[in-house]
XYZ file of C-alpha atoms in Angstrom:
170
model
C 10.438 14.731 22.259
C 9.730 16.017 19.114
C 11.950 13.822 17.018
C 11.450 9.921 16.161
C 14.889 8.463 15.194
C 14.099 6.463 11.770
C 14.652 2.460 12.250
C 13.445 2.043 15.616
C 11.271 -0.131 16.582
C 8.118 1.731 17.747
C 8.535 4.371 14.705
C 6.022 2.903 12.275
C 3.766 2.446 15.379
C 4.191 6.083 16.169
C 4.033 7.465 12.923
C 0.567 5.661 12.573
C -0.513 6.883 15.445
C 0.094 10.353 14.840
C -1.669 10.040 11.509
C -4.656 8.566 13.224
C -4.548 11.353 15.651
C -4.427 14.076 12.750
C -7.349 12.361 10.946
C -10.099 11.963 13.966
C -9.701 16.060 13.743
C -11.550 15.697 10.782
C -14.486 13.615 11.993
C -16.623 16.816 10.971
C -15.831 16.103 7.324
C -17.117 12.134 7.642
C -16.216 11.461 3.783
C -12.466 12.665 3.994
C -12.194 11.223 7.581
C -13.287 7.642 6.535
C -11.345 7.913 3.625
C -8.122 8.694 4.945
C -8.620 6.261 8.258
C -8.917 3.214 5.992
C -6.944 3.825 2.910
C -3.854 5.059 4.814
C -0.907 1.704 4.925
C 2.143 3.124 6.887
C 3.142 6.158 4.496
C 1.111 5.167 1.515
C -2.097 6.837 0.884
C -3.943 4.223 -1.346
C -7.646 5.469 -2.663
C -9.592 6.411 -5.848
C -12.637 8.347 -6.875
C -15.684 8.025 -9.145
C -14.819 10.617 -11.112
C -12.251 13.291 -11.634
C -14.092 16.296 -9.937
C -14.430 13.779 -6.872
C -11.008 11.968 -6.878
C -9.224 16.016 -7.023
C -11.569 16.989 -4.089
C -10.719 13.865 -2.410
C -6.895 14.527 -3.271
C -6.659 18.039 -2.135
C -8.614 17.232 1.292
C -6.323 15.014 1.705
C -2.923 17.280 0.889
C -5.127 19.773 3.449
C -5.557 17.522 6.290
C -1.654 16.345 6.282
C -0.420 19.848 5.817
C -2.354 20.965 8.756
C -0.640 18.077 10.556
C 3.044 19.520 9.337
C 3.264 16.788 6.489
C 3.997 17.026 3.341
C 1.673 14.788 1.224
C 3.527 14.182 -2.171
C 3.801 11.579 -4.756
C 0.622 11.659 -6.181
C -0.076 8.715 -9.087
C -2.960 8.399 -11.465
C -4.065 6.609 -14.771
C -5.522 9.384 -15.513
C -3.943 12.093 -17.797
C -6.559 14.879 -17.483
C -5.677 14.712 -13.632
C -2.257 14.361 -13.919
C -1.707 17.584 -16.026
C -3.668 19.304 -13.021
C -1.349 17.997 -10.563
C 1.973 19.401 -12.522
C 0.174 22.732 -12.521
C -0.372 22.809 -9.020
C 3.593 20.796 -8.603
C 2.124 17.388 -6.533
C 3.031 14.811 -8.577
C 6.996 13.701 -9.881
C 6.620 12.997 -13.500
C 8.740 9.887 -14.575
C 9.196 8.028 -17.800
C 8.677 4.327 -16.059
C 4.967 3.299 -16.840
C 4.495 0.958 -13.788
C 4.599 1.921 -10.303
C 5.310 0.762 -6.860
C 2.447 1.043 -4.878
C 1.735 -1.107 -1.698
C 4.281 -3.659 -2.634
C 2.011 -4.135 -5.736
C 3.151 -2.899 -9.352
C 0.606 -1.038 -11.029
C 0.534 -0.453 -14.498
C -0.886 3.542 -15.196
C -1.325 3.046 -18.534
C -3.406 -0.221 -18.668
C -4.469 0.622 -15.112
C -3.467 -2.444 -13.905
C -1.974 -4.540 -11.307
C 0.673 -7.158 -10.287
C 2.192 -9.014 -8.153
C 5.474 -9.075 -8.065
C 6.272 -13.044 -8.440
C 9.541 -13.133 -9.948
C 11.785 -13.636 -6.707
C 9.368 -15.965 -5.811
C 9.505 -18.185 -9.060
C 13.390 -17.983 -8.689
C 13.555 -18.969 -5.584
C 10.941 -21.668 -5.259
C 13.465 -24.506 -7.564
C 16.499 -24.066 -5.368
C 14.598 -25.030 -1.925
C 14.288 -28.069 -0.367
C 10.905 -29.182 1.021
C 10.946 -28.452 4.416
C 8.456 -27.054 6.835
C 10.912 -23.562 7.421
C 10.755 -23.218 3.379
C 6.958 -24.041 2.723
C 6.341 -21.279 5.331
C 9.295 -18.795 3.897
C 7.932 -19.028 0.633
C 4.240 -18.445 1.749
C 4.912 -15.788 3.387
C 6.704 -13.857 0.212
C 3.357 -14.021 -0.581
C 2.286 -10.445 -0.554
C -1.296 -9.144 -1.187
C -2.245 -6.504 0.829
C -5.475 -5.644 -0.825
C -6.521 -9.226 -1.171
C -6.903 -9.485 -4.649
C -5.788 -13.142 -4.652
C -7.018 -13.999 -1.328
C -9.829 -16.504 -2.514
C -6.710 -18.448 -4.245
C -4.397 -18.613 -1.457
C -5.107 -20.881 0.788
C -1.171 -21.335 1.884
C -2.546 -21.751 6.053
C -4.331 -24.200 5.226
C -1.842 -25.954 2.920
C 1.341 -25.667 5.612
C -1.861 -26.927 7.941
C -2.361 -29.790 5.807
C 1.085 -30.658 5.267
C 2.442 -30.523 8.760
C -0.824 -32.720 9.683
C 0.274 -35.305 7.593
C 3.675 -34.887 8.955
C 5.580 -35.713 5.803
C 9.178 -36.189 7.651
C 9.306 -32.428 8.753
């Protein structure tokens, strides 16, 4: 089978697998193969460099490695505008008008070079639920933060923990 049919179950398993697969091929090139085995989330490629020669080798050893593997590694996004105009040239990146962007399930901000959460379902929704244990733990886990940034501040386990300990009529 050559084919995956998209919304089954084991697809994101496969797909990551085959990505894994393609990347210990390039356990010769340790930099690129460490980079892409731990920045890689599902079908976002999430990674940086210290400087703008290193982040465009990094990019296109990156774009190599996939294409090798029959994918097409598009989408690029940077802050910075030196390295976008290269990526035009060579027809990576989609230009759009929007300054933030979607990345991880974070919103990142190119201009400022920052990033958000994205709270604002979560603030709406928090006032029209009633305290129960099934809302404490749907709200929690809107929570979304998978780079950690706010990980030292979230201590929602321990507070559902706490809460169902003191069994508050749940």
């Amino acid at each position: 089978m050559t084919l995956v049919p998209f919304g089954v179950t084991c697809s994101p398993f496969i797909l990551a697998a085959t990505i894994k697969h393609h990347i210990k091929k390039f356990k010769g090139n340790s930099e690129v193969h460490e980079m892409l085995d731990s920045s890689v989330y599902v079908d976002d490629l999430f990674y940086g460099g210290d400087s703008l020669e290193r982040a465009h080798q990094l990019s296109t050893d990156a774009v190599n490695v996939f294409r090798e593997a029959g994918m097409n590694l598009r989408k690029f996004q940077t802050n910075s505008t030196e390295f976008k105009k290269i990526w035009v040239e060579n027809n990576v990146t989609s230009e759009t008008e929007n300054e933030n962007r979607k990345i991880l399930g974070l919103i990142w901000n190119v201009n400022t070079d920052t990033l958000k959460l994205e709270t604002d379902s979560l603030l709406e929704m928090i006032p029209n639920l009633k305290c129960t244990k099934r809302h404490i733990l749907k709200t929690v886990a809107k929570i979304f933060d998978p780079v950690g940034f706010i990980s030292p501040f979230v201590i929602s386990k321990m507070f559902v923990t706490t809460i169902v300990a003191a069994r508050f009529g749940f």
